[in-house]
Short mmCIF file of C-alpha atoms and ligand atoms in Angstrom, two decimals:
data_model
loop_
_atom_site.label_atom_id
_atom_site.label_comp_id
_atom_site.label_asym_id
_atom_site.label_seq_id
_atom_site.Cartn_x
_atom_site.Cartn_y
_atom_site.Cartn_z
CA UNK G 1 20.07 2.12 -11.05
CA UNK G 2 21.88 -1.02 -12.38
CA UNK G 3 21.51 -1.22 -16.34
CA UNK G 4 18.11 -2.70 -17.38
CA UNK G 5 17.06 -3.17 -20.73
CA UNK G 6 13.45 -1.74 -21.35
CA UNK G 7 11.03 -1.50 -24.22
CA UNK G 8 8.44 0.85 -24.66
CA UNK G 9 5.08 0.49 -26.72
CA UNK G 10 4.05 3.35 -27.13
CA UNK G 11 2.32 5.12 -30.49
CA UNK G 12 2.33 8.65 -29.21
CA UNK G 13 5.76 9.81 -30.26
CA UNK G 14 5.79 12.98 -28.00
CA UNK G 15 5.08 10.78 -24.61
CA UNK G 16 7.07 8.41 -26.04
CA UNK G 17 9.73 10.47 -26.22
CA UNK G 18 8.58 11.48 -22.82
CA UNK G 19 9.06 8.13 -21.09
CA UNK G 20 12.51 7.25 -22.76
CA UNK G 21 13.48 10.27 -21.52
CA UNK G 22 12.34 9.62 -18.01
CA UNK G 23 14.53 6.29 -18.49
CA UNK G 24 17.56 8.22 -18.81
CA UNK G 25 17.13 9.85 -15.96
CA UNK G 26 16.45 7.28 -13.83
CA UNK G 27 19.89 5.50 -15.14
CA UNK G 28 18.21 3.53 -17.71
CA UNK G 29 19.99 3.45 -21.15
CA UNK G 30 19.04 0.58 -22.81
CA UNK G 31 15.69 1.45 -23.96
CA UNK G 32 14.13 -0.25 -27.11
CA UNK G 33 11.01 1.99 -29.05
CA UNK G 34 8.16 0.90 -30.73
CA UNK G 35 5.75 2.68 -32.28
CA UNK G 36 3.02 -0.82 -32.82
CA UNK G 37 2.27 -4.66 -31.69
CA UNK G 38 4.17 -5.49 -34.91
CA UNK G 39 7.85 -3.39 -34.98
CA UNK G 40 7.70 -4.45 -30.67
CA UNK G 41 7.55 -8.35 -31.81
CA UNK G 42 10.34 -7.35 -34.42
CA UNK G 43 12.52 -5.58 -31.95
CA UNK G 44 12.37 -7.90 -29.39
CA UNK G 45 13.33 -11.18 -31.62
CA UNK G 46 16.07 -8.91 -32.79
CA UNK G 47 17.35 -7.70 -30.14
CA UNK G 48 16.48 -10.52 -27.36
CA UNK G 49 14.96 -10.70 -23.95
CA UNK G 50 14.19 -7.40 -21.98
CA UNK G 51 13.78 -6.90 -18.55
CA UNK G 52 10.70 -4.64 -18.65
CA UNK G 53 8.13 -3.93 -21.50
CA UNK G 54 6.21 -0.49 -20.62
CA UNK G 55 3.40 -1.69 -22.92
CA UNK G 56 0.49 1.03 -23.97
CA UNK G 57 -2.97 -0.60 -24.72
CA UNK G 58 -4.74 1.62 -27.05
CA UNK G 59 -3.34 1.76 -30.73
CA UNK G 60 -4.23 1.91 -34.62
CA UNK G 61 -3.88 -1.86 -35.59
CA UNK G 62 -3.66 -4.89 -33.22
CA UNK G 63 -4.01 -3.54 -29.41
CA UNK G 64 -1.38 -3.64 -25.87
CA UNK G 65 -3.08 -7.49 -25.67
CA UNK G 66 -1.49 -8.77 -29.07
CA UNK G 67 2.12 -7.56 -27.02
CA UNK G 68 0.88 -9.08 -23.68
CA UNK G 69 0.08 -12.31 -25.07
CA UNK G 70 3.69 -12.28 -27.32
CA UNK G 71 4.91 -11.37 -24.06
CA UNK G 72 3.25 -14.70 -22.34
CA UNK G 73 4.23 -17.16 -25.17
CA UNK G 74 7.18 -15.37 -25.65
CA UNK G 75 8.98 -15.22 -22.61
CA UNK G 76 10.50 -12.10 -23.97
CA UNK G 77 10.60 -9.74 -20.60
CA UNK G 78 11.12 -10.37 -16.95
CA UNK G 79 8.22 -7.76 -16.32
CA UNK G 80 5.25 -5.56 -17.71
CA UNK G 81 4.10 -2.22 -17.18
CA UNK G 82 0.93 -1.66 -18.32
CA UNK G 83 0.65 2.17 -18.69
CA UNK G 84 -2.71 3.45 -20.51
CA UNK G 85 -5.19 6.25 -21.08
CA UNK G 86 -8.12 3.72 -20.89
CA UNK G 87 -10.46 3.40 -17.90
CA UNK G 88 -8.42 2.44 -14.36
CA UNK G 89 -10.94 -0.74 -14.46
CA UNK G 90 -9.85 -1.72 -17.89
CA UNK G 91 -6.29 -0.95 -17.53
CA UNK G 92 -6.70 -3.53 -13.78
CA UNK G 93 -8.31 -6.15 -15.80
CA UNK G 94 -5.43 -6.13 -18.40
CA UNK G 95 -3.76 -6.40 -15.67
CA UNK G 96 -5.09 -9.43 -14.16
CA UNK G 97 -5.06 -11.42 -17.56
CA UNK G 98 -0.99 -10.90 -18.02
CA UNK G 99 -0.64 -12.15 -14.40
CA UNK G 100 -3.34 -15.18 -15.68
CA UNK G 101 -1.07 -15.61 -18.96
CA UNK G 102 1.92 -15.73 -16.55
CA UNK G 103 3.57 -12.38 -16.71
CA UNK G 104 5.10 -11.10 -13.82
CA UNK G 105 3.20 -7.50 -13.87
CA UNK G 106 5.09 -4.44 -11.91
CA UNK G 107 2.27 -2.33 -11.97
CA UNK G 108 -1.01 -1.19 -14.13
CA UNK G 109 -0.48 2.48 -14.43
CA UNK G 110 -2.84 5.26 -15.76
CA UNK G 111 -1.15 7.98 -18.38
CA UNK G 112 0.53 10.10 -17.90
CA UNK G 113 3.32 8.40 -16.32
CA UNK G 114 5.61 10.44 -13.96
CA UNK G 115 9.04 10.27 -13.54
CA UNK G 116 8.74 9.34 -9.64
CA UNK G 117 6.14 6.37 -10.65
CA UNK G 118 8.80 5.12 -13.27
CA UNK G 119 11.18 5.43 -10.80
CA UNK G 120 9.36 3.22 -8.48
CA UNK G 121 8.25 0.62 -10.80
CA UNK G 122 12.51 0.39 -11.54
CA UNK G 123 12.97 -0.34 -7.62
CA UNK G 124 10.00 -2.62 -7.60
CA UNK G 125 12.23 -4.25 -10.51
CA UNK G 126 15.49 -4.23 -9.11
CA UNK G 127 14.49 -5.57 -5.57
CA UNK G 128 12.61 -8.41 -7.02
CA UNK G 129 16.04 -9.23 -8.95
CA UNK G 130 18.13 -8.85 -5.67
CA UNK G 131 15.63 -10.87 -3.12
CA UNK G 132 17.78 -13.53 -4.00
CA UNK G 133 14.55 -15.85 -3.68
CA UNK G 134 14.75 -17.47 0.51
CA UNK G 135 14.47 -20.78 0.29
CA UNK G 136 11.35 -20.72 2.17
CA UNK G 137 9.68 -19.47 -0.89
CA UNK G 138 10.43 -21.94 -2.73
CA UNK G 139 7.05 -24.04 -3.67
CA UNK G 140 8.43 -27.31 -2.30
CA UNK G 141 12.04 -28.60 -1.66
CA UNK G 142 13.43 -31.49 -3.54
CA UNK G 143 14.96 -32.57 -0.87
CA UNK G 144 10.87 -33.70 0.62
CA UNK G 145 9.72 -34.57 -3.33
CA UNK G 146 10.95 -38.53 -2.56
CA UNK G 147 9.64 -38.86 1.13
CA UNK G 148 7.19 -41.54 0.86
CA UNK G 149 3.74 -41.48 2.46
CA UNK G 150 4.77 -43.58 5.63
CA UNK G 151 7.95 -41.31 6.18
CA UNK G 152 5.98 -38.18 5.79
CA UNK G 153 3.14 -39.36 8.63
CA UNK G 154 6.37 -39.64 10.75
CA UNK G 155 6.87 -36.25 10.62
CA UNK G 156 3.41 -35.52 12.21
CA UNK G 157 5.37 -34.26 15.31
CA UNK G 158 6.62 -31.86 13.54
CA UNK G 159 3.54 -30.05 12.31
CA UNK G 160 2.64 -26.97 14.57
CA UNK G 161 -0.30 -25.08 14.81
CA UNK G 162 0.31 -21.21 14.87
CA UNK G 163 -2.69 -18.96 15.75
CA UNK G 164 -3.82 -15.47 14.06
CA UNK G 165 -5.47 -12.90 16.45
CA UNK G 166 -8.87 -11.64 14.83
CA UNK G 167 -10.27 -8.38 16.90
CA UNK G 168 -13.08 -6.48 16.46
CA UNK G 169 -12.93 -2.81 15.60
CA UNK G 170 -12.66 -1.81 18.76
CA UNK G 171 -9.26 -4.23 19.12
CA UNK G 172 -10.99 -6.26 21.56
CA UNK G 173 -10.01 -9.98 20.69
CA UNK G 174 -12.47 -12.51 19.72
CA UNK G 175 -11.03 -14.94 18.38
CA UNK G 176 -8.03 -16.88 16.71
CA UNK G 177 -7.64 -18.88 13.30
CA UNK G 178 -5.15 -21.93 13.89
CA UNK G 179 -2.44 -22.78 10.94
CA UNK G 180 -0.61 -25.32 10.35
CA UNK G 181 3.49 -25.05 9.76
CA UNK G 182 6.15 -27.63 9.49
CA UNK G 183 8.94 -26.98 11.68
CA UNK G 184 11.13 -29.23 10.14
CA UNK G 185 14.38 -29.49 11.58
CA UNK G 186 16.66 -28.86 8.77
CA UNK G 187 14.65 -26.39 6.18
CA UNK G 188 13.19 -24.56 9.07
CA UNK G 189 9.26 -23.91 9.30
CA UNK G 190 7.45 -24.25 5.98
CA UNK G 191 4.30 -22.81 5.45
CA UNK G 192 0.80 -24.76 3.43
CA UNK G 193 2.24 -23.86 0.06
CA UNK G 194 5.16 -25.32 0.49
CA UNK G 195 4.48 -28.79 1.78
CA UNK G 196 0.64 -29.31 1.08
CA UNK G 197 1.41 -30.61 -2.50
CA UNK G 198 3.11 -33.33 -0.71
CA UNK G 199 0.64 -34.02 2.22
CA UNK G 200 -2.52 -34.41 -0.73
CA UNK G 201 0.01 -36.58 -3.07
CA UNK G 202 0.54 -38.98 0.04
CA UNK G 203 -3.28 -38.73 0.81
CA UNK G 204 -2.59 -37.22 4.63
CA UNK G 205 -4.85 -34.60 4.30
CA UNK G 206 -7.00 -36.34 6.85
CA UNK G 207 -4.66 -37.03 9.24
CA UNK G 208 -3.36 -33.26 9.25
CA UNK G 209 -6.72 -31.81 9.99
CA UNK G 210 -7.57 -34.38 12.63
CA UNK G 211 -4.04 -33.46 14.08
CA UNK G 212 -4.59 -29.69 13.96
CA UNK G 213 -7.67 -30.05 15.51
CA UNK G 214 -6.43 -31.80 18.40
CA UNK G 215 -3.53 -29.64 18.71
CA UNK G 216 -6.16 -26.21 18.25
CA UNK G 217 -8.28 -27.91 20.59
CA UNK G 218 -5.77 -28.89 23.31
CA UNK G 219 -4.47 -25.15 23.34
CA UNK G 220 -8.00 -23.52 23.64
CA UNK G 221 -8.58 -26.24 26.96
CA UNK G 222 -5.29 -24.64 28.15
CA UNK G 223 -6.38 -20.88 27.98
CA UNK G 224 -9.48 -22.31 29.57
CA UNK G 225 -7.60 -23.85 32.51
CA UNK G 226 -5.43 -20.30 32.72
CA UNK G 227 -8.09 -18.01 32.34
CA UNK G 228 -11.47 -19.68 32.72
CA UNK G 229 -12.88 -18.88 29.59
CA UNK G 230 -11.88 -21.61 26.39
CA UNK G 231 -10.14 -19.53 23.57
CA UNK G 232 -11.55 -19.42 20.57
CA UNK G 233 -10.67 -21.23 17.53
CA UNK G 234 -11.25 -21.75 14.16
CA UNK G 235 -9.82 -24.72 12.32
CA UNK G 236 -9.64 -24.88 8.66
CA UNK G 237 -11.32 -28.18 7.09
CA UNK G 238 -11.05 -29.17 3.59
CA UNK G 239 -14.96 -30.01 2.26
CA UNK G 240 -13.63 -33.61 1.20
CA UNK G 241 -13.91 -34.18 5.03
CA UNK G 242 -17.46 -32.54 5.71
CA UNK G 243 -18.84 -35.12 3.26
CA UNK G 244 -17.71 -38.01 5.70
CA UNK G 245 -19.98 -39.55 7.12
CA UNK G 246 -18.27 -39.32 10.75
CA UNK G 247 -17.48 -36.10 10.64
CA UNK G 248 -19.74 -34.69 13.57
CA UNK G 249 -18.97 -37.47 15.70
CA UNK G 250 -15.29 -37.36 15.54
CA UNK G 251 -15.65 -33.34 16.18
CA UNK G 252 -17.43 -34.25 19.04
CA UNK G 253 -15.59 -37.10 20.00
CA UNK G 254 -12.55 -34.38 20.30
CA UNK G 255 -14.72 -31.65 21.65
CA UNK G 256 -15.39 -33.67 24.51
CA UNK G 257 -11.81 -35.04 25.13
CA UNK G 258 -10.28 -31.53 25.93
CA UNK G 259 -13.36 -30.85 27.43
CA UNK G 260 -13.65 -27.77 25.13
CA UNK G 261 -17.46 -26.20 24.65
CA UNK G 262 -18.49 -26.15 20.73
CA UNK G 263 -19.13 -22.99 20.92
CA UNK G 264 -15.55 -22.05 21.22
CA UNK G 265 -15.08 -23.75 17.80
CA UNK G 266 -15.48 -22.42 14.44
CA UNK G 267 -14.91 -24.83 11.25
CA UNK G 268 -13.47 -23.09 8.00
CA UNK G 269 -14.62 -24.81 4.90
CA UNK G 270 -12.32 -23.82 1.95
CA UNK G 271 -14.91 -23.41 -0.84
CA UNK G 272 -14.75 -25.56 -3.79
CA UNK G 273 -17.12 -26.46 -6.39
CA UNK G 274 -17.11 -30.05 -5.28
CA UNK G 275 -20.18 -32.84 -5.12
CA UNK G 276 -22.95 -31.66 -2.88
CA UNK G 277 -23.58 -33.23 0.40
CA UNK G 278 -25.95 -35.63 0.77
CA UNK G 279 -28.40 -35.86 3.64
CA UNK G 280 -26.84 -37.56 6.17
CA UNK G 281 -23.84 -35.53 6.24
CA UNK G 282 -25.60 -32.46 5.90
CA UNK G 283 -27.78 -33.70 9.44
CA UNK G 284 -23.87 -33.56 10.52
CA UNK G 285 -23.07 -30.63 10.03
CA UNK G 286 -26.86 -29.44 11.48
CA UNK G 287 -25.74 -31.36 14.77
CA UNK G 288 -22.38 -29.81 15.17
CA UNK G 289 -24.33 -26.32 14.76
CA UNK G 290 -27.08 -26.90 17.19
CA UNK G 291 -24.53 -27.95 19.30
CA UNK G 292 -23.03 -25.03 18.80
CA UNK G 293 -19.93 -24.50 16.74
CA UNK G 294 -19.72 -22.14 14.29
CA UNK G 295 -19.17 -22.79 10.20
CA UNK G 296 -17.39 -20.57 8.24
CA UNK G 297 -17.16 -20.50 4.49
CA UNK G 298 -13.60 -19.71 4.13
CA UNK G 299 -12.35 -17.01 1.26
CA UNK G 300 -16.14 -16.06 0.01
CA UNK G 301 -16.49 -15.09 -3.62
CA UNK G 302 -13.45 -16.36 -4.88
CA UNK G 303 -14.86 -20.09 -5.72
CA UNK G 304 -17.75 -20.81 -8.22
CA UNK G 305 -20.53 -22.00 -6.28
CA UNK G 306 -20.01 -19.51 -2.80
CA UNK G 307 -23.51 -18.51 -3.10
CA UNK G 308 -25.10 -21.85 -3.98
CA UNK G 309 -22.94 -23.11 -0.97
CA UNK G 310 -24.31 -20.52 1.54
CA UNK G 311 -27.46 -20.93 0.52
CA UNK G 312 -27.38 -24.78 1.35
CA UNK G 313 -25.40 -25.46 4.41
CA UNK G 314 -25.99 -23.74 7.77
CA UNK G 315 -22.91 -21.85 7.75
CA UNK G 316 -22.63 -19.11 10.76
CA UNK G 317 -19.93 -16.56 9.56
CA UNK G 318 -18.44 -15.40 5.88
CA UNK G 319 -14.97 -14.58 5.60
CA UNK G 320 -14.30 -11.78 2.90
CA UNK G 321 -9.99 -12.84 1.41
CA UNK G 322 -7.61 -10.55 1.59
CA UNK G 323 -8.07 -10.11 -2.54
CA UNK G 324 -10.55 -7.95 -1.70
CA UNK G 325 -9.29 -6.26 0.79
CA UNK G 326 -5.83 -5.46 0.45
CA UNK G 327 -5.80 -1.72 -0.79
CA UNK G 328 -9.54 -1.42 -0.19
CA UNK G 329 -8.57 2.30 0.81
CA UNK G 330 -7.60 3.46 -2.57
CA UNK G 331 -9.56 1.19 -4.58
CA UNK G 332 -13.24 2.08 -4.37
CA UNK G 333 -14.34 -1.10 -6.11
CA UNK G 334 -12.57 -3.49 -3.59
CA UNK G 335 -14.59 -1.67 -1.12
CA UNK G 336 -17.93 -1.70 -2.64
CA UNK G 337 -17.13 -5.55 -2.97
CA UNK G 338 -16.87 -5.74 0.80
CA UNK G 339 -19.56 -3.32 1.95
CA UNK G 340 -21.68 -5.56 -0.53
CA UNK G 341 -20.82 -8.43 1.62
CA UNK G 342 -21.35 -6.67 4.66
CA UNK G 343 -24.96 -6.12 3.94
CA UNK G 344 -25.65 -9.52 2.37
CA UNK G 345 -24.09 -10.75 5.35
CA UNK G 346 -26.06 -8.71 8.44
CA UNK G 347 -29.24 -9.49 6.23
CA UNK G 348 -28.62 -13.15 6.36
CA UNK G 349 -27.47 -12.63 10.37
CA UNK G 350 -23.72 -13.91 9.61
CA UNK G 351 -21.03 -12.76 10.85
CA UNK G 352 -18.06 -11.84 9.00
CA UNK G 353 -14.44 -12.13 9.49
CA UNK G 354 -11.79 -9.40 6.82
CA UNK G 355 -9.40 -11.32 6.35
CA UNK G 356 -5.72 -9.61 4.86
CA UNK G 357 -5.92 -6.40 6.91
CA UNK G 358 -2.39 -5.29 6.04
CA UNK G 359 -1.94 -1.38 7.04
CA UNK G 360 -4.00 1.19 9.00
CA UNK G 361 -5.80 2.44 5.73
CA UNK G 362 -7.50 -0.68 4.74
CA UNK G 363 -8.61 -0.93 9.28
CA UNK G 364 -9.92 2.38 8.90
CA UNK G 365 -11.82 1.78 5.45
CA UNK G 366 -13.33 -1.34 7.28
CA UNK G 367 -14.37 0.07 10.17
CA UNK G 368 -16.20 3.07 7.96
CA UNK G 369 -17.99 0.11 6.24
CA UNK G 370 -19.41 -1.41 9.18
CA UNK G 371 -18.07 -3.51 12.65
CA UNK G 372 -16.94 -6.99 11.25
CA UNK G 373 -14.05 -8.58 12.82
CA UNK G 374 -10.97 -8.38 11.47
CA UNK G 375 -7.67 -10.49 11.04
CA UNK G 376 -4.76 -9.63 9.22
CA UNK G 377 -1.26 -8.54 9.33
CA UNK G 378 -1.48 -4.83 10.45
CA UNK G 379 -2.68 -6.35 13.70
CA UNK G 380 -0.83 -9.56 14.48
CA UNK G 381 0.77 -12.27 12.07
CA UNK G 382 0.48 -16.02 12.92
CA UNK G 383 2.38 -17.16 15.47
CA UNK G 384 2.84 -20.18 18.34
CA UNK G 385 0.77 -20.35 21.00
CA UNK G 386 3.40 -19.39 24.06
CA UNK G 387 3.91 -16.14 21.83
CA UNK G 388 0.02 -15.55 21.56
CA UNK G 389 -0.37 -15.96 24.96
CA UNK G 390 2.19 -13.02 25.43
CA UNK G 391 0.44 -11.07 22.79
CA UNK G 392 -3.06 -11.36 24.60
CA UNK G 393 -1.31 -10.43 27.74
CA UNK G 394 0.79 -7.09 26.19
CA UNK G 395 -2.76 -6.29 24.13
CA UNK G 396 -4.65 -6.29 27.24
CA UNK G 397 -2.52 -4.47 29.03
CA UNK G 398 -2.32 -2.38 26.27
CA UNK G 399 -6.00 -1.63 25.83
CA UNK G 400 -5.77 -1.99 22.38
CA UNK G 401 -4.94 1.41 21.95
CA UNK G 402 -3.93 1.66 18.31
CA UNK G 403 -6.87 0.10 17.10
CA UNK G 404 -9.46 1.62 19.23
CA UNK G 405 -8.30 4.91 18.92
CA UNK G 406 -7.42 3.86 14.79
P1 C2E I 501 -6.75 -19.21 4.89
O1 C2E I 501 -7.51 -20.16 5.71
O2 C2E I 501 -7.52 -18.23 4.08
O3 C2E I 501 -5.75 -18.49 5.91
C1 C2E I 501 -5.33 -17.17 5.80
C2 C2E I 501 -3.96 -17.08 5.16
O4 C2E I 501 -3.65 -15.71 4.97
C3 C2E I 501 -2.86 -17.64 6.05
O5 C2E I 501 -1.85 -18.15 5.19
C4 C2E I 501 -2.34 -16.40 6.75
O6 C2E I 501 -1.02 -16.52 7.22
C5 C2E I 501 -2.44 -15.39 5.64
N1 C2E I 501 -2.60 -14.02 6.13
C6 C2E I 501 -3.01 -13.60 7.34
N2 C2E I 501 -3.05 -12.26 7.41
C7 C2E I 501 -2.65 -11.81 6.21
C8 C2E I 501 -2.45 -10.49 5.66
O7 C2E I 501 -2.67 -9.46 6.29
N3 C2E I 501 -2.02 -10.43 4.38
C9 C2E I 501 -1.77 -11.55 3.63
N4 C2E I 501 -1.32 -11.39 2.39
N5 C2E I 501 -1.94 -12.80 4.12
C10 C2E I 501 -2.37 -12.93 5.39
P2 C2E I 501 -1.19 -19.58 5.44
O8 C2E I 501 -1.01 -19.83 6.90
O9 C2E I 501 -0.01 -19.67 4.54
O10 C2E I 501 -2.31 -20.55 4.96
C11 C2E I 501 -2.71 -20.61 3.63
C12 C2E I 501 -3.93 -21.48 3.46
O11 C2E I 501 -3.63 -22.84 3.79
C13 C2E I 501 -5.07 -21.12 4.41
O12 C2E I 501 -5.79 -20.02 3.89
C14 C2E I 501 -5.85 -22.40 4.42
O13 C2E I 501 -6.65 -22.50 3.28
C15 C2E I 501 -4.76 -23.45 4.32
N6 C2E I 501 -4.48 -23.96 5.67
C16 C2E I 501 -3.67 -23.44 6.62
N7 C2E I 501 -3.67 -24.22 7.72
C17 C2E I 501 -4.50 -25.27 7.45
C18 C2E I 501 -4.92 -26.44 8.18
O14 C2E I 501 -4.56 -26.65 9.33
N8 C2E I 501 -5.79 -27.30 7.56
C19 C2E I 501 -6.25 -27.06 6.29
N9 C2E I 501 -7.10 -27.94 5.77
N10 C2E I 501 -5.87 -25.99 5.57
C20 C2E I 501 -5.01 -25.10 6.15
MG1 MG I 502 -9.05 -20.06 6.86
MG1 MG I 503 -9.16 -17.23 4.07
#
């Protein structure tokens, strides 16, 4: 283990003594003590930066959070390890507020720590350090940060739609969520983080969903012509657009051009706690359903007004983020979250879509919970449309064994 430099607050001096020694054997040396909020702040602006604080929550005087905000205004360590006797839910929600304040947080750990979790929150560390950061994670390049509006639309060519399986629990497939890339020819293909800044700066945000749309639309006609049956597709719609007044027409203006039936599309409205719709466009959105699309509130319960929302346009399906999902299997709250939704949902007659199903665990947690569909990593990532063809093809094939015998 390459040397770090750590600092432990801790007020216990026997597991104090407990962790530095679980330091040293894990190769770490430098390791600063303190005993309280106050000899941590005076360590650390005497003896500089750290690359992990192990920082304890409950002590006499001012609490972990006095450190954790220090930390935050600070910039004093690389990375936090919140280690505590309190409640798992309180020692989470500390948790949550350091990433909120900015910290990068290794892990929230309950006491007492063992050698073999130290040891992993080190390599957690380390490879962070060594993923000398891709360039595709970068937010946005520099290089794009002066393309002007007009040179940006000329790059519409260039923006791809990939498609996500989502199966049912018995594997079967039922549908597909299209997402936009940039395959730009130099930086390669750059996902919606990293050049959506630039499309909303430039005002295109129109123009992309109109052109995903097409694209999504012009794909599912194609399965149709191969197979006989349109594949579905949901296309993701910012809720600016909804609340024009032409929505429904221009949906159905493109529905009809590929000669696609609504019902094989679904319309993803990223919650936000924008204006309300007024009449008119909600009588859109009432067409579009009666002629048959579906309308799915996209990430439910993350935004402010996803209830309020639900309650007041005639969405068809909910679809539960991968926040909630991700490590629903050892995290009994995440999955009372998402049976809660479950039984909202079947009680208003929605369906639901899990979204950020990421390893066999979380599938089989989900399936105990109920029969929603499902979309996530575990079963396919995004990807073009020649290579979902081949994946429908293998999967059929295929039976979906894994995840009907999961
Ligand atoms: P979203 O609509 O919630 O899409 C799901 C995102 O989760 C996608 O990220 C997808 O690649 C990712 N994902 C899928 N499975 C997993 C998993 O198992 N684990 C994890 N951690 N992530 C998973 P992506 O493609 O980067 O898109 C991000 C967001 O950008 C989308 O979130 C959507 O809000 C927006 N977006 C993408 N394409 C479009 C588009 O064509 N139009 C509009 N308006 N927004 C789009
Ligand atoms: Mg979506
Ligand atoms: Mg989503």
């Amino acid at each position: 283990m390459h040397s770090l430099k750590v600092l432990i607050l801790e007020d216990h001096p026997f597991q104090l003594m407990a962790l530095h020694q679980m330091l040293n054997a894990n190769g770490v040396f430098d390791v600063l003590t303190a005993e309280s909020v106050e000899s941590a702040c005076q360590t650390l602006s005497r003896r500089g930066r750290v690359d992990i604080a192990i920082c304890d929550l409950q002590m006499e005087g001012a609490d972990g959070l006095a450190l954790i905000r220090h930390l935050a205004e600070s910039g004093l360590a690389a990375a936090v390890v919140i280690l505590s006797a309190a409640e798992p839910c309180v020692i989470d929600s500390v948790g949550v507020l350091a990433r909120q304040l900015g910290l990068n947080v290794l892990g929230c750990v309950p006491k007492p720590a063992t050698s073999l979790v130290l040891h992993q929150l080190l390599r957690r560390y380390l490879e962070q350090e060594n993923s000398t950061r891709a360039p595709a994670e970068l937010p946005v390049y520099p290089q794009l940060l002066n393309l002007t509006a007009s040179e940006l639309a000329q790059c519409k060519d260039q923006w791809v739609v990939h498609y996500q399986p989502q199966v049912n629990c018995d594997g079967k497939l039922v549908g597909t969520e299209a997402l936009v890339r940039w395959q730009h020819p130099t930086l390669g293909l750059l996902t919606p983080a990293q050049f959506f800044p630039l499309i909303e700066r430039a005002g295109l945000f129109d123009t992309l969903t109109w052109h995903v749309l097409d694209q999504a639309l012009a794909f599912s006609a194609q399965f149709q012509t191969r197979t006989g049956a349109a594949l579905p597709v949901a296309v993701n719609i910012a809720p600016q657009l909804l609340q024009r007044d032409d929505f429904h027409d221009q949906v159905k203006a493109a529905l009809q051009r590929h000669a696609v039936p609504a019902s094989a599309l679904t319309l993803e409205m990223i919650e936000t706690a924008g204006s309300a719709l007024n009449e008119e466009q909600l009588e859109g959105l009432l067409h579009l359903r009666i002629l048959g699309c579906q309308l799915s509130i996209d990430d439910f319960g993350t935004g402010v007004s996803n209830v309020q929302r639900l309650l007041e346009l005639p969405f068809s399906e909910l679809k539960l983020p991968s926040e909630f999902v991700r490590g629903m299997a050892q995290d009994g709250r995440k999955a009372a979250v998402v049976a809660g939704a479950l039984i909202m949902a079947r009680r208003m007659n929605l369906n639901v879509v899990v979204e950020g199903v990421e390893t066999l665990d979380d599938l089989l947690a989900i399936k105990d919970l109920g029969h929603p569909v499902m979309q996530g990593y575990f079963i396919a990532r995004p990807m073009p449309g020649a290579q979902l063809l081949d994946w429908i093809a293998t999967r059929t094939s295929a039976g979906f064994k894994q995840l009907a015998t999961a």
